[in-house]
Short mmCIF file of C-alpha atoms (C1' of nucleotides) in Angstrom, two decimals:
data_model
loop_
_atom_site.label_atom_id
_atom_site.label_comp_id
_atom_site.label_asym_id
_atom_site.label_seq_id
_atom_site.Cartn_x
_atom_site.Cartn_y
_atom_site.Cartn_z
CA UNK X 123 84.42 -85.69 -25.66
CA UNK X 124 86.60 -88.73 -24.13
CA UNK X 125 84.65 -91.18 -26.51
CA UNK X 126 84.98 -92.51 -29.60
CA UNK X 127 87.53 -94.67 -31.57
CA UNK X 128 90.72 -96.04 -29.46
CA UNK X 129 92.88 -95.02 -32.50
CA UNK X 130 95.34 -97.34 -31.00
CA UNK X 131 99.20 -97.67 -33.09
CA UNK X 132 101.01 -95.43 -33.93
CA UNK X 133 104.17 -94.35 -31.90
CA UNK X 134 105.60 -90.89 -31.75
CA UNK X 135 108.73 -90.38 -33.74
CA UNK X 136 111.48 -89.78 -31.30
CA UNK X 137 111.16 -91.56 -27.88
CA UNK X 138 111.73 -88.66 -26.22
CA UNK X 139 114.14 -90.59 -23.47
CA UNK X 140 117.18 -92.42 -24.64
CA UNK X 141 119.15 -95.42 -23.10
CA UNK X 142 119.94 -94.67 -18.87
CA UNK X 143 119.86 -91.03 -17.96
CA UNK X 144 116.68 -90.78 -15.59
CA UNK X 145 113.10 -89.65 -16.75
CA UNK X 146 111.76 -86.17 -15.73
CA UNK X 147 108.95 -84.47 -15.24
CA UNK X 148 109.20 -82.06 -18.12
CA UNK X 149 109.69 -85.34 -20.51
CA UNK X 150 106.48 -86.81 -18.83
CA UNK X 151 104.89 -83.77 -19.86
CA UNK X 152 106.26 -83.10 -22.84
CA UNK X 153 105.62 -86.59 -24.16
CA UNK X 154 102.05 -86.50 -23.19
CA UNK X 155 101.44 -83.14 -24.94
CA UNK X 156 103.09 -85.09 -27.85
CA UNK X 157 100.46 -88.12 -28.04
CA UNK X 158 97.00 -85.69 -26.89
CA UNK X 159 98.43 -83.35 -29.78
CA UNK X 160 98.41 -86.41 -32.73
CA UNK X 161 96.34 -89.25 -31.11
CA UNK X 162 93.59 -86.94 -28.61
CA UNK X 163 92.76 -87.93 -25.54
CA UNK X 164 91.06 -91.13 -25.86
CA UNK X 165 95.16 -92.85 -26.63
CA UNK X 166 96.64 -90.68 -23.76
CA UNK X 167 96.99 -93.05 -21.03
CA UNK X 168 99.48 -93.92 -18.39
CA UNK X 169 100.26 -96.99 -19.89
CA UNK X 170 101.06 -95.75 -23.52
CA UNK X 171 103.05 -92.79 -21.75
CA UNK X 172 105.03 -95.29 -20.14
CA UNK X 173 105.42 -97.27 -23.05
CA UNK X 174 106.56 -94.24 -25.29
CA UNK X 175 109.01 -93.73 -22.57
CA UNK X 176 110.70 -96.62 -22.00
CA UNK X 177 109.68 -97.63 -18.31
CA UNK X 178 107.31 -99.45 -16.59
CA UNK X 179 103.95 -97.67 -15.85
CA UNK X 180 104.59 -97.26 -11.96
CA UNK X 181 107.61 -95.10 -12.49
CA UNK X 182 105.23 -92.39 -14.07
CA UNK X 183 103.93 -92.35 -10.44
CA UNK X 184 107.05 -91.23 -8.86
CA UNK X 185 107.23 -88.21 -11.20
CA UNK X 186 103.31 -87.35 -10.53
CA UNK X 187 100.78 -87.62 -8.16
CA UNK X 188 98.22 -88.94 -10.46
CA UNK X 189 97.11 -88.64 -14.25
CA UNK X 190 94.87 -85.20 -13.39
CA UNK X 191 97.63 -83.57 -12.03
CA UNK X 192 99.69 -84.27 -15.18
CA UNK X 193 96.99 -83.09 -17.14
CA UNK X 194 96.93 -79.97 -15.47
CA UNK X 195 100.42 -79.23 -16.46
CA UNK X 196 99.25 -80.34 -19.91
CA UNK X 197 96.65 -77.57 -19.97
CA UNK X 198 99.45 -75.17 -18.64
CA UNK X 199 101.65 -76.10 -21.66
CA UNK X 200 99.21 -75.26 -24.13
CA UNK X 201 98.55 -72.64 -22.61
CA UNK X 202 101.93 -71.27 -22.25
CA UNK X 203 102.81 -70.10 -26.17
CA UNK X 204 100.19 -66.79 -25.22
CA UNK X 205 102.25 -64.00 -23.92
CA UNK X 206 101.18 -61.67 -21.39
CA UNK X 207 99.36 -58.37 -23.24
CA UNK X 208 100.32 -55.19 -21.71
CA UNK X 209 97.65 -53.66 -19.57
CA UNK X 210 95.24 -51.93 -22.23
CA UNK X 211 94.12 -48.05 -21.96
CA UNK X 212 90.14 -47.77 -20.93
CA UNK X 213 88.89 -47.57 -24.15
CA UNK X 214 90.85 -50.74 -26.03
CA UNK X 215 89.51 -53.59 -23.02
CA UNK X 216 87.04 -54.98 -25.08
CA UNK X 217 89.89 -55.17 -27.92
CA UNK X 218 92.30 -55.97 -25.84
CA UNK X 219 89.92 -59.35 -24.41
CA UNK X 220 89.09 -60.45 -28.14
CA UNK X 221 92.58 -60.69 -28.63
CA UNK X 222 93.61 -62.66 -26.40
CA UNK X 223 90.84 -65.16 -26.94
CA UNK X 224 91.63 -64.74 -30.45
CA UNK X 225 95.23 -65.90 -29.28
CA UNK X 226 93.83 -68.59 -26.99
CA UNK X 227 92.21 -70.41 -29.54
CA UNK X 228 94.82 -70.39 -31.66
CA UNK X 229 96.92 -72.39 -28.93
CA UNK X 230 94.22 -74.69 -28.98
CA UNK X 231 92.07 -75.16 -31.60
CA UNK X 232 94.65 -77.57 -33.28
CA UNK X 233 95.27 -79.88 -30.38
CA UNK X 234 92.12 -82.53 -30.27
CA UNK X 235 90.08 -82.44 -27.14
CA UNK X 236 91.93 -79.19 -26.05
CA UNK X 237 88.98 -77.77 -24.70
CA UNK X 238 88.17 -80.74 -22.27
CA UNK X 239 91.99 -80.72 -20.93
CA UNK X 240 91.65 -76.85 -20.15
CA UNK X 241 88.15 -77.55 -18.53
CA UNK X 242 89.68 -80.05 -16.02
CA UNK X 243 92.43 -78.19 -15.40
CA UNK X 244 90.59 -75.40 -14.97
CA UNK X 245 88.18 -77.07 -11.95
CA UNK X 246 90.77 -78.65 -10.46
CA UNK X 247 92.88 -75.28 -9.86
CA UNK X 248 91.66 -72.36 -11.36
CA UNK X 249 94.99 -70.67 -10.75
CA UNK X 250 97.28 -72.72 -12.71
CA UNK X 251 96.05 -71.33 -15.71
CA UNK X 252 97.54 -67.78 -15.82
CA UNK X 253 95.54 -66.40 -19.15
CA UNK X 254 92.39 -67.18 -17.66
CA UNK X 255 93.43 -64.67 -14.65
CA UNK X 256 94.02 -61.88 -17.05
CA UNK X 257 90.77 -62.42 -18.58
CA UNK X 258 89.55 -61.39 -14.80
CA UNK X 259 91.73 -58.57 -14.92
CA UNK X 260 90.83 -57.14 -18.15
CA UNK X 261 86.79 -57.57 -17.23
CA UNK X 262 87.44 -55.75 -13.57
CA UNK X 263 89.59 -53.13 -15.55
CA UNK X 264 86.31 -52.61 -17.37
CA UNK X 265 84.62 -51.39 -14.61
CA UNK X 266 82.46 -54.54 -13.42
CA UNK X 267 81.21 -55.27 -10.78
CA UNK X 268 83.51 -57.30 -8.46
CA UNK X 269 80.78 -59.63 -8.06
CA UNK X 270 79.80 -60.25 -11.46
CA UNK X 271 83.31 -60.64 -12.91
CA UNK X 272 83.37 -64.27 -12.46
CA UNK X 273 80.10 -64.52 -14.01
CA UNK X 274 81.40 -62.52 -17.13
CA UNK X 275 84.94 -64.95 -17.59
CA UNK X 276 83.08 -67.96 -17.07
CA UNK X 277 80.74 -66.54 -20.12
CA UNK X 278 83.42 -65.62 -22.48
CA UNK X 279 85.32 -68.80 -20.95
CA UNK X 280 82.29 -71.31 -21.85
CA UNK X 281 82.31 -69.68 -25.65
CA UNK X 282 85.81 -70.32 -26.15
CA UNK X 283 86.03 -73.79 -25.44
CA UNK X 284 82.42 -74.73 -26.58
CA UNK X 285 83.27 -73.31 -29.80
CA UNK X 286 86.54 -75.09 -29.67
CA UNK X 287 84.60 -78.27 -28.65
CA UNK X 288 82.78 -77.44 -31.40
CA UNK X 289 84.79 -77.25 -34.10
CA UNK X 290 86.77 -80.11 -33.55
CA UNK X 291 83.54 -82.56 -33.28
CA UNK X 292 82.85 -80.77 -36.73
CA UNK X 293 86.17 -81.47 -38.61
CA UNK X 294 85.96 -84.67 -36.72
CA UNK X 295 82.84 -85.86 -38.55
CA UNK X 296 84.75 -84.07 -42.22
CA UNK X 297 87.34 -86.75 -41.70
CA UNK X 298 90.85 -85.95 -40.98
CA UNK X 299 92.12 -82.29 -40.27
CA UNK X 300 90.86 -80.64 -43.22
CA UNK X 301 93.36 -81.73 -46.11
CA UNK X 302 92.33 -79.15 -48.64
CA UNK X 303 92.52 -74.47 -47.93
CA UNK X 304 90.49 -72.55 -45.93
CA UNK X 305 90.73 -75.38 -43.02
CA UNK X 306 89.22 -73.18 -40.47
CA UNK X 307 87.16 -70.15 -41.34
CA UNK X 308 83.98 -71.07 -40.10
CA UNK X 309 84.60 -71.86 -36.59
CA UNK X 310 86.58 -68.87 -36.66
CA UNK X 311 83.53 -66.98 -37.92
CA UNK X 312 81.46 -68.74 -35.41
CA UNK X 313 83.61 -67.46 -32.40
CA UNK X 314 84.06 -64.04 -33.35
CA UNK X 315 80.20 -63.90 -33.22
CA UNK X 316 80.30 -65.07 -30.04
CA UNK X 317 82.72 -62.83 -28.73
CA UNK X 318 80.85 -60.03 -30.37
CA UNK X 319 77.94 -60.66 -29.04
CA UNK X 320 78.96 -61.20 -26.11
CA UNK X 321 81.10 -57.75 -25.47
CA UNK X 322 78.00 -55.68 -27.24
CA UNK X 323 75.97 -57.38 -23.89
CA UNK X 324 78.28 -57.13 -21.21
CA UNK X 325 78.39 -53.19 -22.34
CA UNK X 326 74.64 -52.69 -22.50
CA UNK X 327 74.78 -54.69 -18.63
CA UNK X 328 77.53 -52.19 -17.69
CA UNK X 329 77.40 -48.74 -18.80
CA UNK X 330 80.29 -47.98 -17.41
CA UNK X 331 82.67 -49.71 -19.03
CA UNK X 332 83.38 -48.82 -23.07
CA UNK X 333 82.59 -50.81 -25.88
CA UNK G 1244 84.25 -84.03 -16.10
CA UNK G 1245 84.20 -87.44 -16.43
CA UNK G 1246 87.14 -87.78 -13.19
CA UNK G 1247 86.42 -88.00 -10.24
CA UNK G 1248 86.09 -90.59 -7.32
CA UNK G 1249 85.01 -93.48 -7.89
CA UNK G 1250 82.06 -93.67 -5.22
CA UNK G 1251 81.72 -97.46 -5.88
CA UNK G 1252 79.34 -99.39 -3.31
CA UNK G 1253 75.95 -98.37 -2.93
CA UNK G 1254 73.07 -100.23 -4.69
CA UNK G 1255 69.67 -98.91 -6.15
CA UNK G 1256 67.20 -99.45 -3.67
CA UNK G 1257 64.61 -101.50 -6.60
CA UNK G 1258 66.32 -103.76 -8.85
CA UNK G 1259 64.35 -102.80 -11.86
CA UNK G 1260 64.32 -106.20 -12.71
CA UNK G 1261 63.42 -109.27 -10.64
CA UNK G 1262 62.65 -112.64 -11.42
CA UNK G 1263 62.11 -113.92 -14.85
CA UNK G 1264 60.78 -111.58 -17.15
CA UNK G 1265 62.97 -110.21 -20.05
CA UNK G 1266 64.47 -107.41 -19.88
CA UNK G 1267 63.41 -104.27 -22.04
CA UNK G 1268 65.24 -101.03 -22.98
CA UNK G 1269 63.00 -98.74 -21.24
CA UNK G 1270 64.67 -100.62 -18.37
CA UNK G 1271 67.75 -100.03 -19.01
CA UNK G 1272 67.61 -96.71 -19.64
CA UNK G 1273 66.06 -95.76 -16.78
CA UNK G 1274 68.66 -98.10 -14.77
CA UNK G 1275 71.37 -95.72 -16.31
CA UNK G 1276 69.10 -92.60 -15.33
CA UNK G 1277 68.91 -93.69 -11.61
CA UNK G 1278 72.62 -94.56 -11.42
CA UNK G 1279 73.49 -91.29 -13.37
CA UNK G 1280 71.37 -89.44 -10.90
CA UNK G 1281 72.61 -90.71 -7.57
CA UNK G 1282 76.25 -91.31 -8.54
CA UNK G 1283 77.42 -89.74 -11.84
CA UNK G 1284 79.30 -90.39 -14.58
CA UNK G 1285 81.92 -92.12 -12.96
CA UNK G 1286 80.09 -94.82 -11.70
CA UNK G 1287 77.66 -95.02 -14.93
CA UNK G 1288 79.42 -98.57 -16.71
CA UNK G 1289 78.15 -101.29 -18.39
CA UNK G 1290 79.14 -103.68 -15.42
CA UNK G 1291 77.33 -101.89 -12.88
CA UNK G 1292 74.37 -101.94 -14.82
CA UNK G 1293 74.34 -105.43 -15.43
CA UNK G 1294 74.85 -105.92 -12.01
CA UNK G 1295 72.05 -103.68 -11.13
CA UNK G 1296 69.85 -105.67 -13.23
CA UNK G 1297 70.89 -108.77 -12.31
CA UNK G 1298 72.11 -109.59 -15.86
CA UNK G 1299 75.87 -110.80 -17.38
CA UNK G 1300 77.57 -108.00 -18.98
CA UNK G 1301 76.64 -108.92 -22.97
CA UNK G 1302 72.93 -109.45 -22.50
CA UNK G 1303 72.88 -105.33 -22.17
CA UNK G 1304 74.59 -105.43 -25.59
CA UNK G 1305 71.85 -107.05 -27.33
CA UNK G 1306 69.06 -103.91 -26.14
CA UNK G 1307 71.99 -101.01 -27.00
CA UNK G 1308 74.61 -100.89 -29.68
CA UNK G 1309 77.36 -99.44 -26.89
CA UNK G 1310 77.46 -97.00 -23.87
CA UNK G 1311 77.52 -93.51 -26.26
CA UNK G 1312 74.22 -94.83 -27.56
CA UNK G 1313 72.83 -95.36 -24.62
CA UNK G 1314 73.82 -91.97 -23.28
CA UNK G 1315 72.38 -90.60 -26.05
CA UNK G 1316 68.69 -92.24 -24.77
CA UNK G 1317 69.93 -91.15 -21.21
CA UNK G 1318 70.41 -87.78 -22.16
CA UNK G 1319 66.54 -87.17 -24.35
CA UNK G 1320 64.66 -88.61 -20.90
CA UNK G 1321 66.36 -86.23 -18.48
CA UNK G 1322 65.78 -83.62 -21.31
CA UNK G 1323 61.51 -85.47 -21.72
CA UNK G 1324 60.32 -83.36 -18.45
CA UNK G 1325 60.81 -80.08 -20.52
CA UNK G 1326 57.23 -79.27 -22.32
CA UNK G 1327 57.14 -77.72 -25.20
CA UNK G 1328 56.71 -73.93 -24.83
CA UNK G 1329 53.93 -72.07 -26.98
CA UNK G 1330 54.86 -70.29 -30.06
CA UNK G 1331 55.64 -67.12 -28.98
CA UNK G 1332 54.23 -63.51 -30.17
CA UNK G 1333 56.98 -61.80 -31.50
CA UNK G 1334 57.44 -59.23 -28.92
CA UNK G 1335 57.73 -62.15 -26.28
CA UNK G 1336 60.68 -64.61 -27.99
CA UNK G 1337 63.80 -63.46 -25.19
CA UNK G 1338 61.39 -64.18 -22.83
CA UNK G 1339 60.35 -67.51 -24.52
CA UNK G 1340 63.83 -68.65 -25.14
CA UNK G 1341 64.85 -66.94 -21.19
CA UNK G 1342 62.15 -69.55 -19.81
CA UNK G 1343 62.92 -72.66 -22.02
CA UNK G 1344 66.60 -71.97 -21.40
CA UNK G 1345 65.66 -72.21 -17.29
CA UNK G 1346 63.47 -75.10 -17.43
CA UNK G 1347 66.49 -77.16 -18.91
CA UNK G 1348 68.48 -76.12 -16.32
CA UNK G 1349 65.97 -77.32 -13.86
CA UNK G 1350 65.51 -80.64 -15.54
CA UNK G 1351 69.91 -80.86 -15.71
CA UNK G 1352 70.77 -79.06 -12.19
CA UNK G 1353 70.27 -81.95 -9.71
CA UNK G 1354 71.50 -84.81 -12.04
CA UNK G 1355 75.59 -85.01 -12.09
CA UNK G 1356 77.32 -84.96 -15.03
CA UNK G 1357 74.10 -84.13 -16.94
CA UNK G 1358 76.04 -81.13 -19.38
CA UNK G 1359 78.75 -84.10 -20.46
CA UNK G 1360 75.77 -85.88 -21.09
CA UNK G 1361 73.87 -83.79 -22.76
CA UNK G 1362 77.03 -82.68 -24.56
CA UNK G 1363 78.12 -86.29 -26.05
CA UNK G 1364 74.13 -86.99 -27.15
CA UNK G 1365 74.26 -83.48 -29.05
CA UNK G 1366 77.48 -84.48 -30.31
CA UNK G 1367 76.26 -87.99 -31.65
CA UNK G 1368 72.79 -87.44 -32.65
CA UNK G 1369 72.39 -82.90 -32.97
CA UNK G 1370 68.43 -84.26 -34.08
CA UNK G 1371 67.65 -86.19 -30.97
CA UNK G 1372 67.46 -83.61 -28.29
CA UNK G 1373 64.20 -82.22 -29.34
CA UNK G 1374 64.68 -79.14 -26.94
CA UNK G 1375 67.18 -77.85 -28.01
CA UNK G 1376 65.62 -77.58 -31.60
CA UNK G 1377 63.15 -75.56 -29.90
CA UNK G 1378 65.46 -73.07 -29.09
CA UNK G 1379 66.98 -72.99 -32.68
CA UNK G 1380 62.90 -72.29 -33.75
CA UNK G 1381 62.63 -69.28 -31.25
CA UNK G 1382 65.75 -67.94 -32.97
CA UNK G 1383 64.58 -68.11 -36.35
CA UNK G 1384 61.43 -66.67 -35.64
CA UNK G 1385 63.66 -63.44 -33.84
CA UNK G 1386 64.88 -62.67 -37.21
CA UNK G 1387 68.13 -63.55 -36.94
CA UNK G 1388 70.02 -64.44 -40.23
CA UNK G 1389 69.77 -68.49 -40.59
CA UNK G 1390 73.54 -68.60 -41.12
CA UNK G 1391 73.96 -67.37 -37.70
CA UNK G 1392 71.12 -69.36 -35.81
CA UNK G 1393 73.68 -72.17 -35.58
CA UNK G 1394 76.09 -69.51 -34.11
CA UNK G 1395 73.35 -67.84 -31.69
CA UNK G 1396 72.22 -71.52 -30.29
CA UNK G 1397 75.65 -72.65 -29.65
CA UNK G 1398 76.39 -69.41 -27.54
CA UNK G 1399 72.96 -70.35 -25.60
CA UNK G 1400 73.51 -73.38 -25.11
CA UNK G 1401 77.35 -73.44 -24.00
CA UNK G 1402 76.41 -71.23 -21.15
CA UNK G 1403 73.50 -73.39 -20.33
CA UNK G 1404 75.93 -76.60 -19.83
CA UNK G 1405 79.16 -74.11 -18.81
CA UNK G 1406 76.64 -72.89 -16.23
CA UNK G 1407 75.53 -76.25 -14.82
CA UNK G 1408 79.07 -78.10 -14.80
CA UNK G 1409 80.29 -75.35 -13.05
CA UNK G 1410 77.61 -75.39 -10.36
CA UNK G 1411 78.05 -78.99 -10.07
CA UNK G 1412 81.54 -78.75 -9.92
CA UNK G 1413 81.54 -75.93 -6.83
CA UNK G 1414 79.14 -78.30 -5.08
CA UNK G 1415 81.10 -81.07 -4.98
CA UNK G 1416 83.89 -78.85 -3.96
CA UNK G 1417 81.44 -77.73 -0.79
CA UNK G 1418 80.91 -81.50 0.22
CA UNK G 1419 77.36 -83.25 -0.73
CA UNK G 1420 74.55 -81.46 -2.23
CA UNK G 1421 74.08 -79.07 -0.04
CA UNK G 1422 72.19 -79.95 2.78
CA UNK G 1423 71.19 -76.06 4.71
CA UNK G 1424 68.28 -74.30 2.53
CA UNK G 1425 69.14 -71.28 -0.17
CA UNK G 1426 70.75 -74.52 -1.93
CA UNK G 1427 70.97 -72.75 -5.64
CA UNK G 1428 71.28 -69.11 -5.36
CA UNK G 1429 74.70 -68.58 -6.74
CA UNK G 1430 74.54 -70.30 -9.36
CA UNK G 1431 70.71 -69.24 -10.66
CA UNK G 1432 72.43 -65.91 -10.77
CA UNK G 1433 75.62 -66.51 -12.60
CA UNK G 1434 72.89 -68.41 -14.99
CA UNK G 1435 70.55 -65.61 -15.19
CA UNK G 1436 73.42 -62.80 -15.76
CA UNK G 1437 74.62 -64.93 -18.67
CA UNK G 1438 70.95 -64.91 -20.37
CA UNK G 1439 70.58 -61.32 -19.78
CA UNK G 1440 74.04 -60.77 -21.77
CA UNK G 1441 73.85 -62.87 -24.08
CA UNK G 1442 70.28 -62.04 -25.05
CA UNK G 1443 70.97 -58.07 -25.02
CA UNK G 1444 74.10 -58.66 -27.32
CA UNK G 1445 71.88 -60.52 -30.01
CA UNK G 1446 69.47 -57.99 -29.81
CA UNK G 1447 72.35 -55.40 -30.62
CA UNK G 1448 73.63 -57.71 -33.10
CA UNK G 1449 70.33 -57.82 -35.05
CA UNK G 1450 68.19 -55.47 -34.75
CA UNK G 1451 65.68 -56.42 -36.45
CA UNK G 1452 64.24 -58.68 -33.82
CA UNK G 1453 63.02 -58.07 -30.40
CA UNK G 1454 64.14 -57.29 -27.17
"C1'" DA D 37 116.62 -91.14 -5.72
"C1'" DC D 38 114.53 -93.58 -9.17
"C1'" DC D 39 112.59 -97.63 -11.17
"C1'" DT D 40 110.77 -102.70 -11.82
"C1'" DG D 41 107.42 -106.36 -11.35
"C1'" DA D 42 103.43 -107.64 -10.08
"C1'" DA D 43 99.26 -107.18 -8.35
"C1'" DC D 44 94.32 -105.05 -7.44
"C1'" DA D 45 90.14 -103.67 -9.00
"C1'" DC D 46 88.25 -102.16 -12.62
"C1'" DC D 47 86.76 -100.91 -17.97
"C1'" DG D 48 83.82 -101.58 -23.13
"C1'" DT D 49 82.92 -104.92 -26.54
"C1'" DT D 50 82.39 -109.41 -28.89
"C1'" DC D 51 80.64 -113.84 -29.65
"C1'" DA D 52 79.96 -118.87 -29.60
"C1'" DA D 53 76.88 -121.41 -27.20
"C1'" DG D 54 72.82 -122.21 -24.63
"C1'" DT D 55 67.41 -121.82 -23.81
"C1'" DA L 264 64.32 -113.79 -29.16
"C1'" DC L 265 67.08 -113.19 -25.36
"C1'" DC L 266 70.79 -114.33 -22.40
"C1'" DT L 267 75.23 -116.71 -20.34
"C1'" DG L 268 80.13 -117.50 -19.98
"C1'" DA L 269 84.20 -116.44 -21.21
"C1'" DA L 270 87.40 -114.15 -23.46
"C1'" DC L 271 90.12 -109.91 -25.55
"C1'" DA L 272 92.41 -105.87 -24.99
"C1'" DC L 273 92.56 -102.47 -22.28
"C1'" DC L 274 92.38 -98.93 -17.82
"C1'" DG L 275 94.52 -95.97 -13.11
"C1'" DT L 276 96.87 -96.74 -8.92
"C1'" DT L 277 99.72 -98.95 -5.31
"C1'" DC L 278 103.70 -100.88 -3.39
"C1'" DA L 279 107.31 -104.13 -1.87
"C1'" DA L 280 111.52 -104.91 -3.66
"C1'" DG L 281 115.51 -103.85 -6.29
"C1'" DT L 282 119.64 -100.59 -7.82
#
DNA sequence: ACCTGAACACCGTTCAAGT
DNA sequence: ACCTGAACACCGTTCAAGT
């Protein structure tokens, strides 16, 4: 959630823009992947962007249109450590899709509110989010229905960054990101259910497709 | 999401609150309920509440600790129209937890924002959203290991809210709440699919229990 | 082309002081 | 007990003016 303590201090090491050459885009970006990734959500604001930067807040506005598009290239960032997995034989799809959820949440699950960035990103234009399009293609690849695809990635979509969500609230509540072993394992265990159970009913739905 | 336009103008046609009389709580909250209703999230602050009730700013402070409190009372009333279901014979718990599971939705679909509501109140206080405990009782009594109920609800319920945000979210896309007739539709299916998956993969999962 | 300075219209929360 | 008035420390966005 966007809630809870304005953590407030605390500046990021290097200030990721140095005496006159000009700001860009990519350092916008960059620097507000920095702050969401070690202060969450709540701290990244235009104003502390521009003051981690050096300028005054109205210069962030000739780099973007407005904070939600920025965000969206957040979400695109995070999102763009998963490489694309080659196009699975018929019988490894449901393998193939755990995997790359499996490889999904590991790009996430350590950067606080994740889950909530991807969401809005993901409303605001569902195609700037390339892994999420090969989730379509591996679930039409299973054989189905055209129709009911969408219903099927939004499923396995929803699981991933609830349990995300999830998690985070959890470890939240622990205090501090789990200072001792075994940090996640639970949520972990918690997803893979999901998944599982989730691939064991879009089979029975779809006896077509192999599972 | 919590973006969005800010609508701003419009008033609630009653005040809730004329003249001299104290204000209560119950007031409040139902303030918040209207506003949340006919302008979401984004237009749900403080300031506009005291405005609404003709009050400074502070005076709501003495009735609620903060807004996430609040939210939290916002979230059990729109949740207080759901009765609670019969135990079920054992043969008959999907179907149980298929109908609870749809009269939420009905009680959430019409009110915007209401799965980030619902989300932050489950977040802050898991015990106050009586419903949703319900659900956790109709798994249990499925036979599904206890260690996994957690697991099994979460699924349930992160389709329930993933279902309804992105309904919402495809409306507003469509312009206004969609004025011709066959107003759901789409979105009762995508919901409906989701039950019938997830509910076929438990019952592959464990199958002990019925389904 | 790129940025500053300053404004506009907001936020949530606190708290002394009033009644 | 219940509320006002005023402050504190913030927001996102716009835009004339500077370089």
């Amino acid at each position: 959630m966007f809630w809870g303590g304005r953590a407030g201090g605390g500046y990021i090491r290097c200030r990721h823009r140095l005496g006159s050459m000009a700001l860009t885009r990519e350092q916008l970006i960059d620097t507000a992947v920095g702050v969401l990734s070690e202060f969450g959500l709540a701290d990244l604001s235009m104003r502390r962007l521009a003051r981690e930067l050096n300028v005054q807040v109205g210069a962030l506005y000739w780099h973007v249109k407005s904070k939600q598009e920025l965000l969206v290239d957040v979400a695109a960032k995070l999102l763009g450590s998963v490489p694309r997995p080659a196009t699975p034989t018929a019988g490894a799809i449901p393998l193939a899709i755990a995997s790359l959820l499996q490889q999904l949440r590991t790009a996430l699950i350590t950067v606080p509110d994740s889950a909530e960035v991807i969401q809005l990103a993901q409303s605001m234009r569902p195609d700037a989010l390339a892994p999420l399009g090969w989730l379509m293609d591996f679930l039409e690849l299973a054989g189905i229905p055209p129709h009911e695809v969408p219903y099927a990635r939004h499923l396995l979509l929803n699981h991933l960054l609830g349990s995300i969500a999830a998690h985070q609230e959890f470890q939240a509540l622990a205090g501090g990101p789990e200072t001792d072993s075994a940090p996640d394992e639970l949520g972990q265990e918690a997803f893979e259910y999901g998944i599982r159970v989730i691939l064991q009913g879009l089979a029975m739905e779809h006896p077509a497709n192999a599972a």
